[in-house]
PDB file as gemmi writes it, atoms N, CA and C in Angstrom:
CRYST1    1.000    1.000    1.000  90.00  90.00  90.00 P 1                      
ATOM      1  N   UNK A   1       0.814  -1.210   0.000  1.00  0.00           N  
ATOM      2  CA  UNK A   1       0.000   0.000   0.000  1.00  0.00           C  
ATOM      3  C   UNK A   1       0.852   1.267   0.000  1.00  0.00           C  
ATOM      4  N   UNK A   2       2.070   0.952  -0.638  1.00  0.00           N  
ATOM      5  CA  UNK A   2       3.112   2.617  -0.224  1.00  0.00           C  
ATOM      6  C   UNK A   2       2.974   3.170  -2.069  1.00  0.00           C  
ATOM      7  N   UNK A   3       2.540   2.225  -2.340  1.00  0.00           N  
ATOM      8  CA  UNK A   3       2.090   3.276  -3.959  1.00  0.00           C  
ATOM      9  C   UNK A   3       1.452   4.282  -4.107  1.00  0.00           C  
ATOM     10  N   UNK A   4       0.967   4.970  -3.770  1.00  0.00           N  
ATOM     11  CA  UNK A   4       0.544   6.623  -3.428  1.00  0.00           C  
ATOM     12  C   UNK A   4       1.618   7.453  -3.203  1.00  0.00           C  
ATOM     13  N   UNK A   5       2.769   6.891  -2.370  1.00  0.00           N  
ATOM     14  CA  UNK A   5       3.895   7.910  -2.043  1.00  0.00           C  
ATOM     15  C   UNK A   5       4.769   7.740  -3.230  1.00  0.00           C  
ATOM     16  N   UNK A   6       4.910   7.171  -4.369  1.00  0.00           N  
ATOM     17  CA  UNK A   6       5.870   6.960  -5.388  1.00  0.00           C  
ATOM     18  C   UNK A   6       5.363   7.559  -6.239  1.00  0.00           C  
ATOM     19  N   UNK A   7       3.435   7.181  -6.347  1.00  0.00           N  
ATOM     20  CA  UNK A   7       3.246   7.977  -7.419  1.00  0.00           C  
ATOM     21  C   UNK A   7       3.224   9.797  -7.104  1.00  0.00           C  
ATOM     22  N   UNK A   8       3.268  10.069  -5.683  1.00  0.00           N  
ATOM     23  CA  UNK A   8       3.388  11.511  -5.111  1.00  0.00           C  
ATOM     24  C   UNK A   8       4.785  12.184  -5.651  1.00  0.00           C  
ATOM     25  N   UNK A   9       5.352  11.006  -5.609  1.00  0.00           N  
ATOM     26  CA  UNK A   9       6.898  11.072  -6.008  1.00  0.00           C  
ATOM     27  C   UNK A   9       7.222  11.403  -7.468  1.00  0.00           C  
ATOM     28  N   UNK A  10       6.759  10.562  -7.932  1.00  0.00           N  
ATOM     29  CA  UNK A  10       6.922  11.125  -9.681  1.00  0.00           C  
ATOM     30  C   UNK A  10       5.921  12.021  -9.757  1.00  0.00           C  
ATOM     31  N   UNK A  11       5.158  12.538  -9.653  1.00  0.00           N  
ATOM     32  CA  UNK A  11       3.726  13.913 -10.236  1.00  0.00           C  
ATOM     33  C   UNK A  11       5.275  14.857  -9.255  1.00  0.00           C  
ATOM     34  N   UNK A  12       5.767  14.954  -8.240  1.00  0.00           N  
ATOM     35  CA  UNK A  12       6.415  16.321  -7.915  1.00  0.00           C  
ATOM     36  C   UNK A  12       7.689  15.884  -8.350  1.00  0.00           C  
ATOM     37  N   UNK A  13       8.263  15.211  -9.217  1.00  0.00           N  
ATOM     38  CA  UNK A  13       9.350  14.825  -9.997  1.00  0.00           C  
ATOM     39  C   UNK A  13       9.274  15.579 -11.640  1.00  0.00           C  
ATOM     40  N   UNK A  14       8.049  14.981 -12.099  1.00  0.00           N  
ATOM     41  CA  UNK A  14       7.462  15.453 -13.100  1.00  0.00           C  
ATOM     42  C   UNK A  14       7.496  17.157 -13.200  1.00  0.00           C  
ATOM     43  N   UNK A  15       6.702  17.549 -12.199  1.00  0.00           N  
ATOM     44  CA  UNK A  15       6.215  18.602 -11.957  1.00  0.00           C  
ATOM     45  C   UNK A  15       7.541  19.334 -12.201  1.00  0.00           C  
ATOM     46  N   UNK A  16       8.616  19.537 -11.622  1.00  0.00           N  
ATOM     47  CA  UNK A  16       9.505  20.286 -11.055  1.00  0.00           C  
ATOM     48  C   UNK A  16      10.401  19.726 -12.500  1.00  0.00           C  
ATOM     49  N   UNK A  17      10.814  19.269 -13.260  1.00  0.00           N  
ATOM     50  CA  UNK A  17      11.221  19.166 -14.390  1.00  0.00           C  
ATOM     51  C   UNK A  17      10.550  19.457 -15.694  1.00  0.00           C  
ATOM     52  N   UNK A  18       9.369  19.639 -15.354  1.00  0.00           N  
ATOM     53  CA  UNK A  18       8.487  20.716 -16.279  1.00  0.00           C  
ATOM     54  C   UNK A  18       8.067  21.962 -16.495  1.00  0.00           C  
ATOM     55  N   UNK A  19       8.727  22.795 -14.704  1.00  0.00           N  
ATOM     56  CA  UNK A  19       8.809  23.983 -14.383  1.00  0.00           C  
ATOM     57  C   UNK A  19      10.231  24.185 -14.819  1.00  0.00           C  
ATOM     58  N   UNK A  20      11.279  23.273 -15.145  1.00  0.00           N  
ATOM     59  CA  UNK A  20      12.902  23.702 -15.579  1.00  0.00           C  
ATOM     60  C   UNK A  20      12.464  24.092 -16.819  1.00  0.00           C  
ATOM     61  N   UNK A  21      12.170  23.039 -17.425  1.00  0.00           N  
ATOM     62  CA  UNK A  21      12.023  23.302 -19.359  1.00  0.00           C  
ATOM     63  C   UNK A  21      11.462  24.509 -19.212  1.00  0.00           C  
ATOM     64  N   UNK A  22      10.287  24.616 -18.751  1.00  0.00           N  
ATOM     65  CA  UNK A  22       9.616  26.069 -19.721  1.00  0.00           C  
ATOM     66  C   UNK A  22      10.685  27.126 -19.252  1.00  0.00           C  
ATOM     67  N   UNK A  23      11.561  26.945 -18.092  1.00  0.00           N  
ATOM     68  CA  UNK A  23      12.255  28.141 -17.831  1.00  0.00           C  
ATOM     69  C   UNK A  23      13.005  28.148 -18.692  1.00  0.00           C  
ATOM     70  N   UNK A  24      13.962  26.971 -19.111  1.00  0.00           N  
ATOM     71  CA  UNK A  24      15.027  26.912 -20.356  1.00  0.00           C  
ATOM     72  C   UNK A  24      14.500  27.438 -21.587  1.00  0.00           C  
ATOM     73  N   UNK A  25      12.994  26.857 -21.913  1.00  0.00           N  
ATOM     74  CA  UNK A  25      12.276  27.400 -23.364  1.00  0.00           C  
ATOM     75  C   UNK A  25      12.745  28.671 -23.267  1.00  0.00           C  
ATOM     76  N   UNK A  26      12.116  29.313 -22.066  1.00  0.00           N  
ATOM     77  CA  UNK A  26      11.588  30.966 -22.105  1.00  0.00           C  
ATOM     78  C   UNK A  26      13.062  31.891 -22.195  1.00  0.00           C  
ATOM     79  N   UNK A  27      14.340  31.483 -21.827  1.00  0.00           N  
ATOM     80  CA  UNK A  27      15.080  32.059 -21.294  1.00  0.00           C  
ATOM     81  C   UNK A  27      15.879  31.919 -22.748  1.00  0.00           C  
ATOM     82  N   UNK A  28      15.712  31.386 -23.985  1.00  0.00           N  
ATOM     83  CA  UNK A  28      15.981  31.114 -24.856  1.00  0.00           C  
ATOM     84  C   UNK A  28      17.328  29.864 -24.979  1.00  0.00           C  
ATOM     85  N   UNK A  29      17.096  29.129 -24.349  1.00  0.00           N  
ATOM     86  CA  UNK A  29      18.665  27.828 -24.012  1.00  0.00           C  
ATOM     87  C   UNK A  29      18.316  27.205 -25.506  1.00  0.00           C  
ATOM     88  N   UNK A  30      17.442  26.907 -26.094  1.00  0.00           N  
ATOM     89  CA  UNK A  30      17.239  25.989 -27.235  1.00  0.00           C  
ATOM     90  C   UNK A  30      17.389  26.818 -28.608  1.00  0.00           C  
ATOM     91  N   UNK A  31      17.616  27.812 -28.490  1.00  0.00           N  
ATOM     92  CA  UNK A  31      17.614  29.062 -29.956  1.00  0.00           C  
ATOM     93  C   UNK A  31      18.262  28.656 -31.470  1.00  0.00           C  
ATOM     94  N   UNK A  32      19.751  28.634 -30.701  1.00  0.00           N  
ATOM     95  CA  UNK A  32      20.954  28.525 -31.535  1.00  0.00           C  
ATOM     96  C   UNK A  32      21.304  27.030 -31.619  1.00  0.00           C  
ATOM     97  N   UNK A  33      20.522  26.148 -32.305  1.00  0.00           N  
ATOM     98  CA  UNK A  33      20.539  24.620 -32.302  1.00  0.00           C  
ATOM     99  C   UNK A  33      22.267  24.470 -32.974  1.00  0.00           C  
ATOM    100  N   UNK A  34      22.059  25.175 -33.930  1.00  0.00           N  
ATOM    101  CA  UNK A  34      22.973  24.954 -35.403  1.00  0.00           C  
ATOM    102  C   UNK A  34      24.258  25.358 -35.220  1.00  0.00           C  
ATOM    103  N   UNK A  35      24.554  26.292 -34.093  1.00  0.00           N  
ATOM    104  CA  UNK A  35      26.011  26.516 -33.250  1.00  0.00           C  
ATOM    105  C   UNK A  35      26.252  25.406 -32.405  1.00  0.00           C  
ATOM    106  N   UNK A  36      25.067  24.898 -31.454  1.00  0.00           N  
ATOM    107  CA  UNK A  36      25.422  24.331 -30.302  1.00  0.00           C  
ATOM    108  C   UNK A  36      26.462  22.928 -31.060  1.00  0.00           C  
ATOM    109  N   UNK A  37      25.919  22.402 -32.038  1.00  0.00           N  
ATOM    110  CA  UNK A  37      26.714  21.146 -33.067  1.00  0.00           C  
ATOM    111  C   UNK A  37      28.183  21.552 -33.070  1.00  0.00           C  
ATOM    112  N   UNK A  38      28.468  22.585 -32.634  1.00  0.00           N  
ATOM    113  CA  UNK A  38      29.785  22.602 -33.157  1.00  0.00           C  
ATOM    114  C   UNK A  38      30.889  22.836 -32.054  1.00  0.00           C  
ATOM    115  N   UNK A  39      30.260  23.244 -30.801  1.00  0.00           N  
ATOM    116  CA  UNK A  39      31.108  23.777 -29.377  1.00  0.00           C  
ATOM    117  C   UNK A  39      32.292  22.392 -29.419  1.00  0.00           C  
ATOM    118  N   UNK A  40      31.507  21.245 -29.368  1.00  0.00           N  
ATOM    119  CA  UNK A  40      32.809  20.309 -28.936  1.00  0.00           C  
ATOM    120  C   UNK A  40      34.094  20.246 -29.428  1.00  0.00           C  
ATOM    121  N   UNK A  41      33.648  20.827 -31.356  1.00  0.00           N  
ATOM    122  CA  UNK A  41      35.095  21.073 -31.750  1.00  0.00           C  
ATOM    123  C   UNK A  41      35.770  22.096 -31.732  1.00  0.00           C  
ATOM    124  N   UNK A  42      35.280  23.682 -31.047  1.00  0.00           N  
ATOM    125  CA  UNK A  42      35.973  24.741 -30.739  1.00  0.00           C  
ATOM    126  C   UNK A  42      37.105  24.296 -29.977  1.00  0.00           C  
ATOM    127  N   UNK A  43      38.175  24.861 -30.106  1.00  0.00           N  
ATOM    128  CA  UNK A  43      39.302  25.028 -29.272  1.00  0.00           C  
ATOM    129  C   UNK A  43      39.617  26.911 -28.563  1.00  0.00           C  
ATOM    130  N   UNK A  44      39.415  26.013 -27.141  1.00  0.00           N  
ATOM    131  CA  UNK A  44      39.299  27.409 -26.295  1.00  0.00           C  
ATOM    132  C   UNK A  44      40.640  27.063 -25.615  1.00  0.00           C  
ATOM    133  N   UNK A  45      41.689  26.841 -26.161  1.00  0.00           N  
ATOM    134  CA  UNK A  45      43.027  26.763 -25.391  1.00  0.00           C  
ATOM    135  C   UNK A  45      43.355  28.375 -25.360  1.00  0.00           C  
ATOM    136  N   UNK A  46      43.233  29.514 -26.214  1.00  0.00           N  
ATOM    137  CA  UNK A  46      43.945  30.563 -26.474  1.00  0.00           C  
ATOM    138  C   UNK A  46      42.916  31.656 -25.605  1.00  0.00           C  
ATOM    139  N   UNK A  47      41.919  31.001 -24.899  1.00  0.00           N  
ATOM    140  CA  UNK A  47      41.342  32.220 -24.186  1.00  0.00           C  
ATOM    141  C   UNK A  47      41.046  32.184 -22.736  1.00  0.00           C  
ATOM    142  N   UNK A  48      41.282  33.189 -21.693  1.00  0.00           N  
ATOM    143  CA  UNK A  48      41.510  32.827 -20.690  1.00  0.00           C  
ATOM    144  C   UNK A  48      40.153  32.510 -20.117  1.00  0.00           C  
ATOM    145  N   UNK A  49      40.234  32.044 -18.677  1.00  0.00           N  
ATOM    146  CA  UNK A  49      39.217  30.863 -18.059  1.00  0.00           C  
ATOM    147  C   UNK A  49      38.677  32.300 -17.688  1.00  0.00           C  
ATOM    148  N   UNK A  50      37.064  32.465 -17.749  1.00  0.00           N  
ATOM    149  CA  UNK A  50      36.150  32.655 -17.088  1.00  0.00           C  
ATOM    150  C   UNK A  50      36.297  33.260 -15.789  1.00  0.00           C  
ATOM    151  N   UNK A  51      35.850  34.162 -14.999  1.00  0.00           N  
ATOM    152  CA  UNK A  51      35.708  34.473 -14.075  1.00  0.00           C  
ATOM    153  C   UNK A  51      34.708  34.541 -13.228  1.00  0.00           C  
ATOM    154  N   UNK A  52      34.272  33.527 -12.330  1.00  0.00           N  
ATOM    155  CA  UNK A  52      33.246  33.246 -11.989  1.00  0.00           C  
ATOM    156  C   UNK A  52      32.779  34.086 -10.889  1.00  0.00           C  
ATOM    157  N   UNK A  53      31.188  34.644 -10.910  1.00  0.00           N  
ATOM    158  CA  UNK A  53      30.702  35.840 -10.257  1.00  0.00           C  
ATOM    159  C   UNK A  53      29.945  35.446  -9.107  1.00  0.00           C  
ATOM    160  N   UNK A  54      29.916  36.509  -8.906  1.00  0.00           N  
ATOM    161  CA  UNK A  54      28.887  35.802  -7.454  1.00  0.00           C  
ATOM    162  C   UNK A  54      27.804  35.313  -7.864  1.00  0.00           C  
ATOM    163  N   UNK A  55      26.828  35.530  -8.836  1.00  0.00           N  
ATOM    164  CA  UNK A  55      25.377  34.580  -9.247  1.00  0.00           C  
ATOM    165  C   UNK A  55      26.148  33.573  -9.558  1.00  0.00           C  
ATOM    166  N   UNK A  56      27.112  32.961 -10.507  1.00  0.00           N  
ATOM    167  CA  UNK A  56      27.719  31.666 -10.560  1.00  0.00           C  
ATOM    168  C   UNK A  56      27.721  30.859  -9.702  1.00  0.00           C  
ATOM    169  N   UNK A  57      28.480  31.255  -8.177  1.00  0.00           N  
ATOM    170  CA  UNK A  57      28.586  30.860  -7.275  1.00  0.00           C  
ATOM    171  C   UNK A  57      27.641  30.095  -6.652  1.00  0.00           C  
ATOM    172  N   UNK A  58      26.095  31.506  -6.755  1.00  0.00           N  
ATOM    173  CA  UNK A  58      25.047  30.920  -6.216  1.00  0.00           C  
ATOM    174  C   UNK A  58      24.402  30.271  -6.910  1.00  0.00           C  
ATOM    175  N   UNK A  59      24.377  30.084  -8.065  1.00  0.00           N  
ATOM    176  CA  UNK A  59      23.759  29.056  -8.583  1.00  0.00           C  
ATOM    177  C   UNK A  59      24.624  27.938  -8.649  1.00  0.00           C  
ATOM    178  N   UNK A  60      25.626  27.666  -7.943  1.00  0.00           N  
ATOM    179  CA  UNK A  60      26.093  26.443  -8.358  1.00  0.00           C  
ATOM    180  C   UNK A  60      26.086  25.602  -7.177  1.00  0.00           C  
ATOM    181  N   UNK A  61      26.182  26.465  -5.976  1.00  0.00           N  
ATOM    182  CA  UNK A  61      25.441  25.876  -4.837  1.00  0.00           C  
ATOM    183  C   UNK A  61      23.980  25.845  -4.534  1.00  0.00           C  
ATOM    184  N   UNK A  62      23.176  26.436  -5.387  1.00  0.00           N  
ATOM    185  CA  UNK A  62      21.949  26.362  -5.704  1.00  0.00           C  
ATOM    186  C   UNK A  62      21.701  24.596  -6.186  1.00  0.00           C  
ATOM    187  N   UNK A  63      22.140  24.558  -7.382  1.00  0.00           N  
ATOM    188  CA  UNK A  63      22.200  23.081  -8.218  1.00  0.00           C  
ATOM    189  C   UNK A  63      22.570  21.708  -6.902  1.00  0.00           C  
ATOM    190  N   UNK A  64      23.693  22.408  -6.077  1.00  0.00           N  
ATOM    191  CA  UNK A  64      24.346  21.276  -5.820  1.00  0.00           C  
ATOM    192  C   UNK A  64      23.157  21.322  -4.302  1.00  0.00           C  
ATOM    193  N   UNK A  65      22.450  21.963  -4.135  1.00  0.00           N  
ATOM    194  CA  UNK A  65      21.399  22.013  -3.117  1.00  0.00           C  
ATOM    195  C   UNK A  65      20.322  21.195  -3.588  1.00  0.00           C  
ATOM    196  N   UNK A  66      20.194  21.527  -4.679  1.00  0.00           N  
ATOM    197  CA  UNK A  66      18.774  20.746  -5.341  1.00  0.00           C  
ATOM    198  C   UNK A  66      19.094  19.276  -5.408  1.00  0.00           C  
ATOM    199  N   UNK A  67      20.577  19.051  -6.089  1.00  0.00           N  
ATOM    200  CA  UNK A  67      20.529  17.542  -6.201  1.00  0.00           C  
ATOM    201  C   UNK A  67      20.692  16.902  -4.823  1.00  0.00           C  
ATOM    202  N   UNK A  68      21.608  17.264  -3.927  1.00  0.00           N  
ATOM    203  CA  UNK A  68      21.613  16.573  -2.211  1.00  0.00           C  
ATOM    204  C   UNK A  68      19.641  16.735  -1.983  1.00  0.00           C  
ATOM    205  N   UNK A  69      18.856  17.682  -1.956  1.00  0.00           N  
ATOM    206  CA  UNK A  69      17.667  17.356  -1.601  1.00  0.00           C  
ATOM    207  C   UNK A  69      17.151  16.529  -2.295  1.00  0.00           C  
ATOM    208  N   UNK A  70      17.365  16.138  -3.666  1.00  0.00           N  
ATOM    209  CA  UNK A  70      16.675  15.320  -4.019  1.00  0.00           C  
ATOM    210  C   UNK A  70      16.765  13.513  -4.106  1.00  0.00           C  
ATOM    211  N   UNK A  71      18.132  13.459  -3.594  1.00  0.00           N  
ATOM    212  CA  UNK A  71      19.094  12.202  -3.510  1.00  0.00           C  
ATOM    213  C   UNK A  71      18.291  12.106  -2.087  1.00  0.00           C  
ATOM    214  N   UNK A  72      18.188  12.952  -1.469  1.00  0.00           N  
ATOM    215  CA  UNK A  72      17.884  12.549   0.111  1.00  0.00           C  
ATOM    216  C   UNK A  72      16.019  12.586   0.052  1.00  0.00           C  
ATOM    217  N   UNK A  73      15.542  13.056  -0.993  1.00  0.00           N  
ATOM    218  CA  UNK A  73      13.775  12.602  -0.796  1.00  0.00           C  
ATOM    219  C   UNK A  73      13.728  11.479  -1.496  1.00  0.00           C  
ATOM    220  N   UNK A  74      14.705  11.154  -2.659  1.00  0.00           N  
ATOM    221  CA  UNK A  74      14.683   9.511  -2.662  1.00  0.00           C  
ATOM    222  C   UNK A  74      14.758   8.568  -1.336  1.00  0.00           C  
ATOM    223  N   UNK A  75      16.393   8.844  -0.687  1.00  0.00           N  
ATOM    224  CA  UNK A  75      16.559   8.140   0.238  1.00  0.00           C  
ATOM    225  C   UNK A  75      15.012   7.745   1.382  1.00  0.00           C  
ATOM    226  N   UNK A  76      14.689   8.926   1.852  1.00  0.00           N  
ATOM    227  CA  UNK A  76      13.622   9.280   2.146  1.00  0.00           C  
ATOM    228  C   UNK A  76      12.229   8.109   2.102  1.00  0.00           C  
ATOM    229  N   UNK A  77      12.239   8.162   0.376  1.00  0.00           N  
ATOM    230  CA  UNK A  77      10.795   7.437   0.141  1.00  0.00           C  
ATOM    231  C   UNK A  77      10.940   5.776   0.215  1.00  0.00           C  
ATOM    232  N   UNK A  78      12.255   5.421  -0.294  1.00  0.00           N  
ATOM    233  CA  UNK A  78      12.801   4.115  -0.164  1.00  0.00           C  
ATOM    234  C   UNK A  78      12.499   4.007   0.968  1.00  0.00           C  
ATOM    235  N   UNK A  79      13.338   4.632   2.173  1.00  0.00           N  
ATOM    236  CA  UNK A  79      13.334   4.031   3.731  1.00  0.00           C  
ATOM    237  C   UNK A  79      11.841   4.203   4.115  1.00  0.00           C  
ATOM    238  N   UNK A  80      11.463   4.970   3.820  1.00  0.00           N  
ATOM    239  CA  UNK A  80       9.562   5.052   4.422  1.00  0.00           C  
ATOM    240  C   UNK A  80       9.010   3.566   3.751  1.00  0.00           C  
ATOM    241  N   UNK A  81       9.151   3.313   2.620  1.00  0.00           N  
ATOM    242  CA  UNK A  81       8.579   2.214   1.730  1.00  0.00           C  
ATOM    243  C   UNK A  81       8.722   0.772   2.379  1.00  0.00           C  
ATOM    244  N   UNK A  82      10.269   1.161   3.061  1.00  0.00           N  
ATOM    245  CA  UNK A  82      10.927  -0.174   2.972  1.00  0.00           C  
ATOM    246  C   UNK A  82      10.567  -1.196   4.477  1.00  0.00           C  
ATOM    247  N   UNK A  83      10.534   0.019   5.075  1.00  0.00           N  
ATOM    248  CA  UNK A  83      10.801  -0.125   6.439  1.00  0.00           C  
ATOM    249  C   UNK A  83       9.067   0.385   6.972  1.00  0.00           C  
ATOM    250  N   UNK A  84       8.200   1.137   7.057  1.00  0.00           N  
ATOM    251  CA  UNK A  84       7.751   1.649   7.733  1.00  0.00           C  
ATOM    252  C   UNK A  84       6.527   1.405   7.539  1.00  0.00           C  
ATOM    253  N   UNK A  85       6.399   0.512   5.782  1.00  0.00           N  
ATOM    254  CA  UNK A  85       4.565   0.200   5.421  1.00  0.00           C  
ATOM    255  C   UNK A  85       4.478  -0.764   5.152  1.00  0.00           C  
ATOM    256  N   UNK A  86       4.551  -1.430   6.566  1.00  0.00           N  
ATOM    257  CA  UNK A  86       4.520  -3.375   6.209  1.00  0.00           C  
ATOM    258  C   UNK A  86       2.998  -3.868   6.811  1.00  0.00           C  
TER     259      UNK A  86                                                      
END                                                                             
């Protein structure tokens, strides 16, 4: 009977990867299809590295926030599943 919490699990899995895309749509990430084909063979040896800003920062501990919460609402639903609805 713990199938309600998995399927709770994928609809706010779903959900929250359907609120990324439209942000990527909207923000224009998909535009330039016909460049993106070609980044792997640019050679960026001759230009210097990036300087990463403070929004960088926070979004990258942003990301690395989202994935630990979400590794741990797995952990989460497993151990509730496994252990707790017998």
């Amino acid at each position: 009977m713990y199938y309600p919490y998995f399927i709770a699990y994928i609809g706010i899995g779903l959900t929250i990867s359907l609120v990324v895309f439209y942000w990527a749509f909207r923000t224009g990430q998909f535009n330039d299809q016909q460049r993106a084909r070609f980044l792997p063979l640019r050679d960026d040896a001759d230009q210097p590295p990036l300087k990463a800003t403070r929004f960088n920062r926070i979004e990258i501990y942003g990301l690395f926030f989202l994935a630990t919460a979400g590794l741990g609402a797995t952990a989460a639903v497993l151990a509730y599943a496994l252990y707790f609805s017998k």
